[in-house]
Amino acid sequence: MLSYLIAGGLCVAVWRKLRGDGGGRFWAVLAMLLLALAVNKQLDLQSALTATGKCLAQAQGWYGQRRVVQLIFLGGIAVAGIAAMSVGLWQLRGQLRMHAIALIGTIILLVFVMARALSFHHIDRILGVGQFGIPNNFLFENAGLFLIAGNAILILLGSRTRRKELWI
């Protein structure tokens, strides 16, 4: 949870620095997303959603067809994600290079969150396996946060004119 709050705080700082342009709006939305994910990390809301869905499926007798519902849910999230990404890319037009690292980090983080929320058993097994004693679960989640925080730090450390020379 702390890593979400640190990355979110950096996003707020970038938003305050870039306020008034498309990049500023991107960082404001990203800060809100990371705050929501920090709250979710603490409350484990996706587990409650999964348990509720399982109970509902068993009570209504369609538990055997739950994969279809999971795929429809995944499709809905994918469509919403593509729409949000399209709006984000449009907002960042002309500034994409400056924000690309955070955008990639956001994609990694959201794919991870989606995979965990859907709770497919074979995905859970892959995420539970580790590299160098570190679970993939931790690596995927924190890789996205690291990229977001890293991009924020680069923006905060660069001057406005220097940033334009380098990235636009």
mmCIF file of C-alpha atoms in Angstrom:
data_model
loop_
_atom_site.group_PDB
_atom_site.id
_atom_site.type_symbol
_atom_site.label_atom_id
_atom_site.label_comp_id
_atom_site.label_asym_id
_atom_site.label_seq_id
_atom_site.Cartn_x
_atom_site.Cartn_y
_atom_site.Cartn_z
ATOM 1 C CA MET A 1 0.000 0.000 0.000
ATOM 2 C CA LEU A 2 2.860 2.363 0.777
ATOM 3 C CA SER A 3 4.215 2.066 -2.766
ATOM 4 C CA TYR A 4 0.804 3.133 -4.142
ATOM 5 C CA LEU A 5 0.741 6.152 -1.834
ATOM 6 C CA ILE A 6 4.298 7.203 -2.731
ATOM 7 C CA ALA A 7 3.627 6.893 -6.468
ATOM 8 C CA GLY A 8 0.288 8.674 -6.000
ATOM 9 C CA GLY A 9 1.962 11.500 -4.100
ATOM 10 C CA LEU A 10 4.492 11.916 -6.907
ATOM 11 C CA CYS A 11 1.596 12.025 -9.386
ATOM 12 C CA VAL A 12 -0.022 14.825 -7.376
ATOM 13 C CA ALA A 13 3.264 16.760 -7.428
ATOM 14 C CA VAL A 14 3.522 16.377 -11.220
ATOM 15 C CA TRP A 15 -0.131 17.376 -11.621
ATOM 16 C CA ARG A 16 0.520 20.541 -9.627
ATOM 17 C CA LYS A 17 3.584 21.302 -11.761
ATOM 18 C CA LEU A 18 1.803 20.680 -15.087
ATOM 19 C CA ARG A 19 -1.634 22.011 -14.125
ATOM 20 C CA GLY A 20 -3.500 23.466 -17.070
ATOM 21 C CA ASP A 21 -2.438 21.131 -19.877
ATOM 22 C CA GLY A 22 -3.317 17.597 -21.016
ATOM 23 C CA GLY A 23 -0.349 16.193 -19.156
ATOM 24 C CA GLY A 24 -1.576 17.683 -15.899
ATOM 25 C CA ARG A 25 -4.976 16.052 -16.301
ATOM 26 C CA PHE A 26 -3.303 12.707 -17.031
ATOM 27 C CA TRP A 27 -1.333 12.905 -13.774
ATOM 28 C CA ALA A 28 -4.417 13.977 -11.785
ATOM 29 C CA VAL A 29 -6.386 10.974 -13.039
ATOM 30 C CA LEU A 30 -3.407 8.722 -12.379
ATOM 31 C CA ALA A 31 -3.128 10.057 -8.802
ATOM 32 C CA MET A 32 -6.829 9.308 -8.179
ATOM 33 C CA LEU A 33 -6.425 5.815 -9.661
ATOM 34 C CA LEU A 34 -3.443 5.053 -7.433
ATOM 35 C CA LEU A 35 -5.287 6.321 -4.354
ATOM 36 C CA ALA A 36 -8.246 4.065 -5.202
ATOM 37 C CA LEU A 37 -5.877 1.112 -5.683
ATOM 38 C CA ALA A 38 -4.192 1.874 -2.341
ATOM 39 C CA VAL A 39 -7.583 1.770 -0.608
ATOM 40 C CA ASN A 40 -8.416 -1.452 -2.464
ATOM 41 C CA LYS A 41 -5.073 -2.945 -1.441
ATOM 42 C CA GLN A 42 -5.947 -2.314 2.196
ATOM 43 C CA LEU A 43 -9.589 -3.449 2.005
ATOM 44 C CA ASP A 44 -9.104 -6.295 -0.540
ATOM 45 C CA LEU A 45 -12.317 -5.367 -2.352
ATOM 46 C CA GLN A 46 -11.629 -7.631 -5.356
ATOM 47 C CA SER A 47 -11.726 -10.691 -3.065
ATOM 48 C CA ALA A 48 -15.117 -9.574 -1.760
ATOM 49 C CA LEU A 49 -16.322 -9.094 -5.352
ATOM 50 C CA THR A 50 -15.036 -12.549 -6.320
ATOM 51 C CA ALA A 51 -16.668 -14.193 -3.271
ATOM 52 C CA THR A 52 -19.957 -12.397 -3.936
ATOM 53 C CA GLY A 53 -19.911 -13.493 -7.582
ATOM 54 C CA LYS A 54 -19.197 -17.093 -6.598
ATOM 55 C CA CYS A 55 -22.056 -17.140 -4.067
ATOM 56 C CA LEU A 56 -24.425 -15.564 -6.594
ATOM 57 C CA ALA A 57 -23.422 -18.087 -9.278
ATOM 58 C CA GLN A 58 -23.942 -21.026 -6.930
ATOM 59 C CA ALA A 59 -27.266 -19.703 -5.608
ATOM 60 C CA GLN A 60 -28.616 -19.074 -9.115
ATOM 61 C CA GLY A 61 -27.272 -22.340 -10.526
ATOM 62 C CA TRP A 62 -24.893 -21.030 -13.207
ATOM 63 C CA TYR A 63 -21.606 -21.727 -11.424
ATOM 64 C CA GLY A 64 -20.676 -24.271 -14.128
ATOM 65 C CA GLN A 65 -20.860 -21.497 -16.733
ATOM 66 C CA ARG A 66 -18.920 -18.952 -14.669
ATOM 67 C CA ARG A 67 -16.100 -18.803 -17.247
ATOM 68 C CA VAL A 68 -18.471 -17.208 -19.752
ATOM 69 C CA VAL A 69 -19.427 -14.546 -17.201
ATOM 70 C CA GLN A 70 -15.737 -13.999 -16.351
ATOM 71 C CA LEU A 71 -14.932 -13.546 -20.035
ATOM 72 C CA ILE A 72 -17.816 -11.084 -20.480
ATOM 73 C CA PHE A 73 -16.560 -9.195 -17.421
ATOM 74 C CA LEU A 74 -13.021 -9.226 -18.840
ATOM 75 C CA GLY A 75 -14.335 -7.984 -22.190
ATOM 76 C CA GLY A 76 -16.186 -5.133 -20.494
ATOM 77 C CA ILE A 77 -13.097 -4.124 -18.551
ATOM 78 C CA ALA A 78 -10.982 -4.353 -21.719
ATOM 79 C CA VAL A 79 -13.409 -2.135 -23.659
ATOM 80 C CA ALA A 80 -13.485 0.391 -20.810
ATOM 81 C CA GLY A 81 -9.684 0.273 -20.614
ATOM 82 C CA ILE A 82 -9.283 0.809 -24.354
ATOM 83 C CA ALA A 83 -11.718 3.719 -24.234
ATOM 84 C CA ALA A 84 -9.876 5.269 -21.270
ATOM 85 C CA MET A 85 -6.533 4.744 -22.991
ATOM 86 C CA SER A 86 -7.851 6.378 -26.162
ATOM 87 C CA VAL A 87 -9.018 9.419 -24.209
ATOM 88 C CA GLY A 88 -5.663 9.520 -22.412
ATOM 89 C CA LEU A 89 -3.697 9.332 -25.649
ATOM 90 C CA TRP A 90 -5.833 12.101 -27.126
ATOM 91 C CA GLN A 91 -5.243 14.258 -24.039
ATOM 92 C CA LEU A 92 -1.485 13.630 -24.293
ATOM 93 C CA ARG A 93 -1.182 14.325 -28.015
ATOM 94 C CA GLY A 94 2.036 16.182 -28.677
ATOM 95 C CA GLN A 95 3.337 15.291 -25.190
ATOM 96 C CA LEU A 96 3.312 11.513 -25.348
ATOM 97 C CA ARG A 97 7.067 11.048 -25.154
ATOM 98 C CA MET A 98 7.210 12.950 -21.868
ATOM 99 C CA HIS A 99 4.560 10.741 -20.255
ATOM 100 C CA ALA A 100 5.187 7.421 -22.051
ATOM 101 C CA ILE A 101 6.999 5.697 -19.162
ATOM 102 C CA ALA A 102 4.104 6.390 -16.795
ATOM 103 C CA LEU A 103 1.635 5.258 -19.447
ATOM 104 C CA ILE A 104 3.478 1.943 -19.838
ATOM 105 C CA GLY A 105 3.595 1.568 -16.045
ATOM 106 C CA THR A 106 -0.132 2.240 -15.849
ATOM 107 C CA ILE A 107 -0.836 -0.430 -18.464
ATOM 108 C CA ILE A 108 1.305 -2.985 -16.587
ATOM 109 C CA LEU A 109 -0.412 -2.126 -13.307
ATOM 110 C CA LEU A 110 -3.943 -2.284 -14.742
ATOM 111 C CA VAL A 111 -3.297 -5.597 -16.507
ATOM 112 C CA PHE A 112 -2.010 -6.979 -13.206
ATOM 113 C CA VAL A 113 -5.051 -5.692 -11.300
ATOM 114 C CA MET A 114 -7.399 -7.149 -13.937
ATOM 115 C CA ALA A 115 -5.667 -10.522 -13.810
ATOM 116 C CA ARG A 116 -5.931 -10.615 -10.020
ATOM 117 C CA ALA A 117 -9.575 -9.493 -10.007
ATOM 118 C CA LEU A 118 -10.650 -12.190 -12.456
ATOM 119 C CA SER A 119 -9.051 -14.854 -10.290
ATOM 120 C CA PHE A 120 -8.411 -17.403 -13.034
ATOM 121 C CA HIS A 121 -6.604 -20.233 -11.267
ATOM 122 C CA HIS A 122 -3.883 -20.649 -13.919
ATOM 123 C CA ILE A 123 -3.103 -16.908 -13.752
ATOM 124 C CA ASP A 124 -3.004 -17.079 -9.952
ATOM 125 C CA ARG A 125 -0.456 -19.904 -10.201
ATOM 126 C CA ILE A 126 1.758 -17.869 -12.564
ATOM 127 C CA LEU A 127 1.582 -14.804 -10.310
ATOM 128 C CA GLY A 128 2.404 -16.911 -7.251
ATOM 129 C CA VAL A 129 5.610 -18.302 -8.800
ATOM 130 C CA GLY A 130 8.691 -16.233 -8.143
ATOM 131 C CA GLN A 131 11.950 -15.087 -9.641
ATOM 132 C CA PHE A 132 14.957 -14.910 -7.336
ATOM 133 C CA GLY A 133 12.706 -15.621 -4.360
ATOM 134 C CA ILE A 134 10.354 -12.730 -5.204
ATOM 135 C CA PRO A 135 6.793 -13.635 -6.293
ATOM 136 C CA ASN A 136 5.770 -12.507 -9.794
ATOM 137 C CA ASN A 137 2.778 -10.959 -8.085
ATOM 138 C CA PHE A 138 5.076 -8.463 -6.335
ATOM 139 C CA LEU A 139 7.240 -7.916 -9.431
ATOM 140 C CA PHE A 140 4.368 -7.070 -11.814
ATOM 141 C CA GLU A 141 2.584 -4.802 -9.379
ATOM 142 C CA ASN A 142 5.660 -2.867 -8.328
ATOM 143 C CA ALA A 143 7.154 -2.687 -11.840
ATOM 144 C CA GLY A 144 4.169 -0.596 -12.917
ATOM 145 C CA LEU A 145 4.399 1.608 -9.822
ATOM 146 C CA PHE A 146 8.166 1.993 -10.296
ATOM 147 C CA LEU A 147 7.715 3.163 -13.895
ATOM 148 C CA ILE A 148 5.031 5.660 -12.881
ATOM 149 C CA ALA A 149 7.127 6.999 -9.996
ATOM 150 C CA GLY A 150 10.260 7.115 -12.160
ATOM 151 C CA ASN A 151 8.530 9.145 -14.862
ATOM 152 C CA ALA A 152 7.133 11.494 -12.214
ATOM 153 C CA ILE A 153 10.598 12.029 -10.734
ATOM 154 C CA LEU A 154 12.057 12.751 -14.171
ATOM 155 C CA ILE A 155 9.399 15.387 -14.780
ATOM 156 C CA LEU A 156 9.777 16.927 -11.332
ATOM 157 C CA LEU A 157 13.563 17.150 -11.620
ATOM 158 C CA GLY A 158 13.580 18.595 -15.138
ATOM 159 C CA SER A 159 13.029 22.264 -15.820
ATOM 160 C CA ARG A 160 10.169 23.202 -18.141
ATOM 161 C CA THR A 161 12.430 24.353 -20.989
ATOM 162 C CA ARG A 162 14.816 21.416 -20.617
ATOM 163 C CA ARG A 163 11.885 18.994 -20.690
ATOM 164 C CA LYS A 164 10.607 20.489 -23.932
ATOM 165 C CA GLU A 165 14.051 20.145 -25.531
ATOM 166 C CA LEU A 166 14.358 16.519 -24.519
ATOM 167 C CA TRP A 167 10.887 15.120 -24.997
ATOM 168 C CA ILE A 168 8.889 17.169 -27.463
#
